[in-house]
């Protein structure tokens, strides 16, 4: 006897279900317990992981920015200047170093950073710029500004 | 104009000029005398700096601006620059936008860039390729909203061959 219609009753839910689920299981291979073996549980956790990864790319940049700010502030405090004043002074003196470079110099090149802080402070004093936050008690050593003779240079007009 | 610190024996020198003026921080063992005029002391500092450049005692570093980002760079560094950047593999390049250049004894700070002829940073492009695949996945729970996108950025790997400071402080001022 030949059974021709029996084969038509067999159902295939989806021919590539195995590979669809394998995409998820490969991402979940390092999970613990049922999360790496059972599909419905794995899917939820993989999706959450991907969402966290996506959001973290932005957060990483913010974290680095705040880390750099902390380091620059720490170095500024040693020279008795605030971060705000440093940035204002350097901007006015047309020195365009970003947070990353400044924190690098603050960590590894203390003398260069000291010179930068002195330039910023002197520039603000020449411009008679008053920073409201600077009223707090001095935390570090005062920069020796009386030998700073930057007037001609700093007062140059940019062409 | 010079910045002298008698206590700390450190000198930062600022060169007047057009936009391309540079500032140098300099460690000196001379006891600076405050009787000299500013112009004299700055000439002294420039001369000492030039001598130090000739001696070439230590490794130099520079802060370079490439593709919108700033990198601190010395000889033998590897840099990965992300984004569209025309240079091809094997090209020898000078990186011209130098913000700060320094040695062990003094540093030159540009306003915003150091003068063009002064510092030479040479680099070679080693490889160009794509970054790893970044998955951009959005999901709103219980709302049947799920999107997935893949992105790979172009990356160029540079090897910095040398950072050299020429002996030309106070010669030939160019507009930056």
Tab-separated table of C-alpha atoms in Angstrom:
chain	number	residue	atom	x	y	z
A	1	UNK	CA	0.000	0.000	0.000
A	2	UNK	CA	1.196	3.446	-0.749
A	3	UNK	CA	0.376	6.180	1.744
A	4	UNK	CA	0.419	9.412	-0.154
A	5	UNK	CA	-1.722	11.706	1.956
A	6	UNK	CA	-0.210	10.844	5.355
A	7	UNK	CA	2.735	12.961	4.545
A	8	UNK	CA	0.492	15.968	3.925
A	9	UNK	CA	-0.786	15.854	7.479
A	10	UNK	CA	2.643	16.437	8.973
A	11	UNK	CA	3.064	20.067	10.000
A	12	UNK	CA	6.227	22.112	9.954
A	13	UNK	CA	5.814	25.161	12.096
A	14	UNK	CA	8.593	26.995	10.434
A	15	UNK	CA	11.531	25.560	8.545
A	16	UNK	CA	14.168	27.841	10.046
A	17	UNK	CA	12.993	27.949	13.641
A	18	UNK	CA	16.203	26.263	14.687
A	19	UNK	CA	18.391	28.944	13.164
A	20	UNK	CA	16.203	31.783	14.373
A	21	UNK	CA	16.553	30.576	17.907
A	22	UNK	CA	20.209	29.830	17.447
A	23	UNK	CA	20.852	33.559	16.818
A	24	UNK	CA	19.507	34.230	20.296
A	25	UNK	CA	21.245	31.304	21.962
A	26	UNK	CA	24.623	32.370	20.621
A	27	UNK	CA	24.242	35.731	22.302
A	28	UNK	CA	23.091	34.076	25.516
A	29	UNK	CA	25.820	31.464	25.693
A	30	UNK	CA	27.452	32.963	28.758
A	31	UNK	CA	24.268	33.300	30.799
A	32	UNK	CA	23.450	31.244	33.846
A	33	UNK	CA	20.913	28.429	34.144
A	34	UNK	CA	17.736	28.313	32.082
A	35	UNK	CA	18.543	31.678	30.565
A	36	UNK	CA	20.996	30.063	28.228
A	37	UNK	CA	18.983	26.955	27.408
A	38	UNK	CA	15.326	27.872	27.242
A	39	UNK	CA	14.279	30.098	24.380
A	40	UNK	CA	11.472	32.134	25.926
A	41	UNK	CA	13.602	33.043	28.914
A	42	UNK	CA	16.697	33.663	26.810
A	43	UNK	CA	14.937	35.998	24.411
A	44	UNK	CA	13.836	38.392	27.108
A	45	UNK	CA	17.275	38.603	28.604
A	46	UNK	CA	19.025	38.999	25.278
A	47	UNK	CA	16.743	41.857	24.344
A	48	UNK	CA	17.443	43.613	27.615
A	49	UNK	CA	21.156	43.124	27.112
A	50	UNK	CA	21.016	44.658	23.647
A	51	UNK	CA	19.024	47.622	24.868
A	52	UNK	CA	21.533	48.211	27.673
A	53	UNK	CA	24.396	47.990	25.200
A	54	UNK	CA	22.740	50.545	22.945
A	55	UNK	CA	22.052	53.011	25.719
A	56	UNK	CA	25.479	52.571	27.271
A	57	UNK	CA	27.282	53.885	24.229
A	58	UNK	CA	25.904	57.321	24.989
A	59	UNK	CA	26.443	56.983	28.727
A	60	UNK	CA	30.064	56.028	28.194
A	61	UNK	CA	30.741	59.360	26.569
A	62	UNK	CA	29.044	61.181	29.422
A	63	UNK	CA	31.018	59.170	31.963
A	64	UNK	CA	34.315	59.953	30.304
A	65	UNK	CA	33.401	63.622	30.170
A	66	UNK	CA	32.677	63.746	33.884
A	67	UNK	CA	35.835	61.787	34.662
A	68	UNK	CA	37.897	64.279	32.731
A	69	UNK	CA	36.135	67.134	34.503
A	70	UNK	CA	36.909	65.626	37.889
A	71	UNK	CA	40.568	65.258	37.023
A	72	UNK	CA	40.894	68.776	35.679
A	73	UNK	CA	39.110	70.169	38.734
A	74	UNK	CA	41.460	68.280	41.027
A	75	UNK	CA	44.472	69.726	39.259
A	76	UNK	CA	42.922	73.201	39.294
A	77	UNK	CA	42.414	73.019	43.028
A	78	UNK	CA	46.085	72.478	43.494
A	79	UNK	CA	46.660	75.789	41.795
A	80	UNK	CA	43.809	77.646	43.465
A	81	UNK	CA	41.691	78.222	40.409
A	82	UNK	CA	38.229	76.899	39.560
A	83	UNK	CA	37.448	74.815	36.517
A	84	UNK	CA	35.175	77.544	35.265
A	85	UNK	CA	37.905	80.157	35.526
A	86	UNK	CA	40.395	77.900	33.832
A	87	UNK	CA	38.115	77.268	30.887
A	88	UNK	CA	37.155	80.946	30.631
A	89	UNK	CA	40.777	82.061	30.756
A	90	UNK	CA	41.947	79.513	28.219
A	91	UNK	CA	39.066	80.338	25.894
A	92	UNK	CA	39.891	84.011	26.041
A	93	UNK	CA	43.551	83.310	25.433
A	94	UNK	CA	42.510	81.281	22.401
A	95	UNK	CA	44.003	78.004	23.646
A	96	UNK	CA	41.677	75.310	22.376
A	97	UNK	CA	42.455	72.196	24.363
A	98	UNK	CA	39.533	69.909	24.992
A	99	UNK	CA	38.665	68.090	28.206
A	100	UNK	CA	40.521	64.955	27.211
A	101	UNK	CA	43.803	66.767	26.510
A	102	UNK	CA	43.523	68.938	29.591
A	103	UNK	CA	42.932	65.959	31.841
A	104	UNK	CA	45.853	64.178	30.177
A	105	UNK	CA	48.139	67.121	30.845
A	106	UNK	CA	46.776	67.437	34.371
A	107	UNK	CA	47.604	63.817	35.133
A	108	UNK	CA	50.912	63.441	33.368
A	109	UNK	CA	52.338	66.921	32.745
A	110	UNK	CA	51.904	68.876	35.943
A	111	UNK	CA	54.254	71.671	35.015
A	112	UNK	CA	52.554	72.325	31.706
A	113	UNK	CA	49.230	72.362	33.474
A	114	UNK	CA	50.553	74.833	35.986
A	115	UNK	CA	51.617	77.133	33.175
A	116	UNK	CA	48.173	76.852	31.589
A	117	UNK	CA	46.486	77.661	34.882
A	118	UNK	CA	48.724	80.692	35.302
A	119	UNK	CA	47.899	81.917	31.813
A	120	UNK	CA	44.183	81.534	32.447
A	121	UNK	CA	44.307	83.294	35.761
A	122	UNK	CA	46.410	86.137	34.440
A	123	UNK	CA	44.153	86.600	31.459
A	124	UNK	CA	41.116	86.848	33.695
A	125	UNK	CA	42.822	89.365	35.920
A	126	UNK	CA	43.821	91.489	32.957
A	127	UNK	CA	40.278	91.354	31.691
A	128	UNK	CA	38.982	92.168	35.142
A	129	UNK	CA	36.639	89.230	35.034
A	130	UNK	CA	35.079	88.300	38.351
A	131	UNK	CA	33.945	84.771	38.959
A	132	UNK	CA	31.260	84.531	41.625
A	133	UNK	CA	32.315	81.047	42.663
A	134	UNK	CA	35.863	82.015	43.440
A	135	UNK	CA	34.877	83.377	46.832
A	136	UNK	CA	35.556	80.047	48.470
A	137	UNK	CA	38.630	79.521	50.576
A	138	UNK	CA	41.834	78.890	48.710
A	139	UNK	CA	42.558	75.210	48.521
A	140	UNK	CA	45.909	75.166	46.871
A	141	UNK	CA	49.038	77.169	46.424
A	142	UNK	CA	48.591	80.562	44.884
A	143	UNK	CA	50.179	80.940	41.506
A	144	UNK	CA	53.025	83.375	41.381
A	145	UNK	CA	51.496	85.844	39.008
A	146	UNK	CA	53.582	88.907	39.557
A	147	UNK	CA	56.200	87.570	37.234
A	148	UNK	CA	53.691	86.856	34.557
A	149	UNK	CA	54.194	89.429	31.884
A	150	UNK	CA	51.740	88.418	29.269
A	151	UNK	CA	50.069	91.689	28.549
A	152	UNK	CA	51.357	92.368	25.092
A	153	UNK	CA	50.755	88.829	23.969
A	154	UNK	CA	47.352	88.333	25.459
A	155	UNK	CA	46.092	91.694	24.343
A	156	UNK	CA	46.843	91.063	20.759
A	157	UNK	CA	43.833	91.280	18.556
A	158	UNK	CA	43.203	88.211	16.546
A	159	UNK	CA	43.236	89.103	12.874
B	1	UNK	CA	56.889	88.292	27.372
B	2	UNK	CA	58.102	85.840	29.896
B	3	UNK	CA	56.639	84.200	32.904
B	4	UNK	CA	59.282	83.662	35.508
B	5	UNK	CA	58.906	81.708	38.665
B	6	UNK	CA	61.858	82.409	40.843
B	7	UNK	CA	60.833	79.944	43.493
B	8	UNK	CA	60.161	77.099	41.201
B	9	UNK	CA	62.744	78.056	38.606
B	10	UNK	CA	60.418	77.568	35.804
B	11	UNK	CA	59.850	79.849	32.908
B	12	UNK	CA	56.933	80.044	30.576
B	13	UNK	CA	57.580	82.134	27.561
B	14	UNK	CA	55.043	83.688	25.355
B	15	UNK	CA	55.970	84.796	21.932
B	16	UNK	CA	54.279	87.829	20.587
B	17	UNK	CA	53.163	87.809	17.053
B	18	UNK	CA	50.100	87.123	15.048
B	19	UNK	CA	47.580	84.413	15.731
B	20	UNK	CA	50.246	81.790	15.643
B	21	UNK	CA	51.947	82.889	18.830
B	22	UNK	CA	53.238	80.132	21.036
B	23	UNK	CA	53.757	79.825	24.720
B	24	UNK	CA	56.504	77.753	26.146
B	25	UNK	CA	56.936	76.445	29.630
B	26	UNK	CA	60.538	75.948	30.430
B	27	UNK	CA	62.474	74.522	33.350
B	28	UNK	CA	65.679	76.390	33.891
B	29	UNK	CA	68.448	76.052	36.339
B	30	UNK	CA	69.348	79.695	35.938
B	31	UNK	CA	68.264	81.817	38.824
B	32	UNK	CA	66.182	84.394	37.040
B	33	UNK	CA	66.988	87.951	37.912
B	34	UNK	CA	64.141	90.373	38.022
B	35	UNK	CA	66.322	93.254	37.050
B	36	UNK	CA	66.361	92.366	33.411
B	37	UNK	CA	63.702	93.689	31.137
B	38	UNK	CA	61.040	91.470	29.719
B	39	UNK	CA	62.410	91.483	26.205
B	40	UNK	CA	65.819	90.371	27.410
B	41	UNK	CA	64.545	87.559	29.522
B	42	UNK	CA	62.368	86.318	26.731
B	43	UNK	CA	65.338	86.338	24.377
B	44	UNK	CA	67.311	84.392	26.940
B	45	UNK	CA	64.583	81.856	27.304
B	46	UNK	CA	64.246	81.499	23.555
B	47	UNK	CA	67.985	80.969	23.248
B	48	UNK	CA	68.000	78.335	25.962
B	49	UNK	CA	65.055	76.630	24.374
B	50	UNK	CA	66.809	76.560	21.038
B	51	UNK	CA	69.853	75.008	22.663
B	52	UNK	CA	67.722	72.373	24.294
B	53	UNK	CA	66.130	71.598	20.961
B	54	UNK	CA	69.544	71.083	19.443
B	55	UNK	CA	70.602	68.755	22.225
B	56	UNK	CA	67.491	66.709	21.622
B	57	UNK	CA	67.785	65.106	25.006
B	58	UNK	CA	64.407	63.508	25.489
B	59	UNK	CA	61.400	62.113	23.752
B	60	UNK	CA	58.923	64.717	22.563
B	61	UNK	CA	55.180	64.550	22.648
B	62	UNK	CA	52.581	66.605	20.883
B	63	UNK	CA	48.848	67.107	21.160
B	64	UNK	CA	47.513	66.782	17.662
B	65	UNK	CA	44.070	67.493	16.262
B	66	UNK	CA	42.766	64.876	13.813
B	67	UNK	CA	39.216	64.590	12.564
B	68	UNK	CA	37.792	66.712	15.341
B	69	UNK	CA	39.490	64.861	18.152
B	70	UNK	CA	42.659	65.653	20.062
B	71	UNK	CA	45.281	63.007	20.681
B	72	UNK	CA	48.424	63.073	22.759
B	73	UNK	CA	51.087	61.524	20.626
B	74	UNK	CA	54.745	60.400	20.883
B	75	UNK	CA	57.083	58.335	18.734
B	76	UNK	CA	55.874	54.853	18.159
B	77	UNK	CA	52.250	55.378	19.110
B	78	UNK	CA	49.355	53.603	17.466
B	79	UNK	CA	46.245	55.632	16.849
B	80	UNK	CA	42.812	54.453	15.740
B	81	UNK	CA	40.902	57.219	14.031
B	82	UNK	CA	37.230	56.574	13.469
B	83	UNK	CA	35.272	58.106	10.647
B	84	UNK	CA	35.703	58.856	6.973
B	85	UNK	CA	39.331	59.865	6.384
B	86	UNK	CA	40.794	59.960	2.868
B	87	UNK	CA	44.455	58.902	3.333
B	88	UNK	CA	45.249	55.444	2.013
B	89	UNK	CA	47.301	52.576	3.421
B	90	UNK	CA	51.017	53.208	3.261
B	91	UNK	CA	50.771	56.996	3.029
B	92	UNK	CA	53.346	58.976	4.950
B	93	UNK	CA	51.638	61.935	6.510
B	94	UNK	CA	52.592	64.974	8.536
B	95	UNK	CA	50.026	65.942	11.113
B	96	UNK	CA	49.943	69.705	10.943
B	97	UNK	CA	47.404	70.752	13.512
B	98	UNK	CA	49.585	70.683	16.598
B	99	UNK	CA	48.109	72.319	19.687
B	100	UNK	CA	50.863	71.614	22.183
B	101	UNK	CA	54.351	70.250	21.718
B	102	UNK	CA	56.642	69.443	24.590
B	103	UNK	CA	59.850	67.867	25.738
B	104	UNK	CA	61.060	66.986	29.208
B	105	UNK	CA	62.307	70.508	29.765
B	106	UNK	CA	59.935	72.869	28.033
B	107	UNK	CA	56.649	72.905	26.227
B	108	UNK	CA	55.207	74.990	23.459
B	109	UNK	CA	51.537	75.843	23.721
B	110	UNK	CA	49.838	77.061	20.610
B	111	UNK	CA	47.180	79.682	20.360
B	112	UNK	CA	45.324	77.674	19.124
B	113	UNK	CA	47.940	76.010	16.924
B	114	UNK	CA	51.707	76.079	17.097
B	115	UNK	CA	53.431	77.761	14.132
B	116	UNK	CA	53.362	75.468	11.091
B	117	UNK	CA	57.081	75.016	10.478
B	118	UNK	CA	58.044	74.427	14.043
B	119	UNK	CA	56.861	70.940	14.940
B	120	UNK	CA	56.850	67.969	12.556
B	121	UNK	CA	54.745	64.963	13.429
B	122	UNK	CA	55.123	62.211	10.857
B	123	UNK	CA	52.856	59.205	10.675
B	124	UNK	CA	52.196	56.230	8.429
B	125	UNK	CA	48.810	54.721	7.738
B	126	UNK	CA	48.972	51.056	8.634
B	127	UNK	CA	45.528	49.804	7.960
B	128	UNK	CA	42.045	50.843	7.035
B	129	UNK	CA	39.051	48.783	7.841
B	130	UNK	CA	35.710	48.663	9.532
B	131	UNK	CA	34.978	48.564	13.217
B	132	UNK	CA	33.195	45.649	14.865
B	133	UNK	CA	29.462	45.461	14.228
B	134	UNK	CA	27.556	47.688	16.598
B	135	UNK	CA	23.999	46.600	17.208
B	136	UNK	CA	21.492	49.373	17.602
B	137	UNK	CA	18.510	47.757	19.244
B	138	UNK	CA	15.343	49.523	20.305
B	139	UNK	CA	12.497	47.912	22.176
B	140	UNK	CA	9.380	49.195	23.874
B	141	UNK	CA	8.006	46.520	26.112
B	142	UNK	CA	4.435	45.315	25.669
B	143	UNK	CA	3.915	47.553	22.630
B	144	UNK	CA	5.099	45.254	19.856
B	145	UNK	CA	7.823	47.707	18.935
B	146	UNK	CA	11.239	46.311	18.170
B	147	UNK	CA	13.864	47.624	15.756
B	148	UNK	CA	17.352	46.353	15.084
B	149	UNK	CA	20.063	48.064	13.012
B	150	UNK	CA	23.701	47.277	12.464
B	151	UNK	CA	26.430	49.822	11.996
B	152	UNK	CA	30.135	49.571	11.243
B	153	UNK	CA	32.335	52.654	11.192
B	154	UNK	CA	35.425	53.160	9.086
B	155	UNK	CA	38.598	53.015	11.107
B	156	UNK	CA	42.122	54.041	10.160
B	157	UNK	CA	45.124	52.884	12.153
B	158	UNK	CA	48.130	55.237	12.222
B	159	UNK	CA	51.619	54.635	13.480
B	160	UNK	CA	53.367	57.811	14.640
B	161	UNK	CA	56.911	57.716	13.363
B	162	UNK	CA	58.384	60.785	14.991
B	163	UNK	CA	57.634	64.018	16.769
B	164	UNK	CA	60.357	66.556	16.060
B	165	UNK	CA	60.718	70.138	17.152
B	166	UNK	CA	62.662	72.256	14.699
B	167	UNK	CA	65.187	74.774	15.826
B	168	UNK	CA	63.162	77.691	14.689
B	169	UNK	CA	61.587	79.406	17.623
B	170	UNK	CA	61.315	83.091	16.827
B	171	UNK	CA	62.066	82.803	13.165
B	172	UNK	CA	59.613	83.282	10.399
B	173	UNK	CA	56.186	83.888	11.727
B	174	UNK	CA	53.355	82.539	9.671
B	175	UNK	CA	49.689	83.213	10.059
B	176	UNK	CA	47.975	80.117	11.265
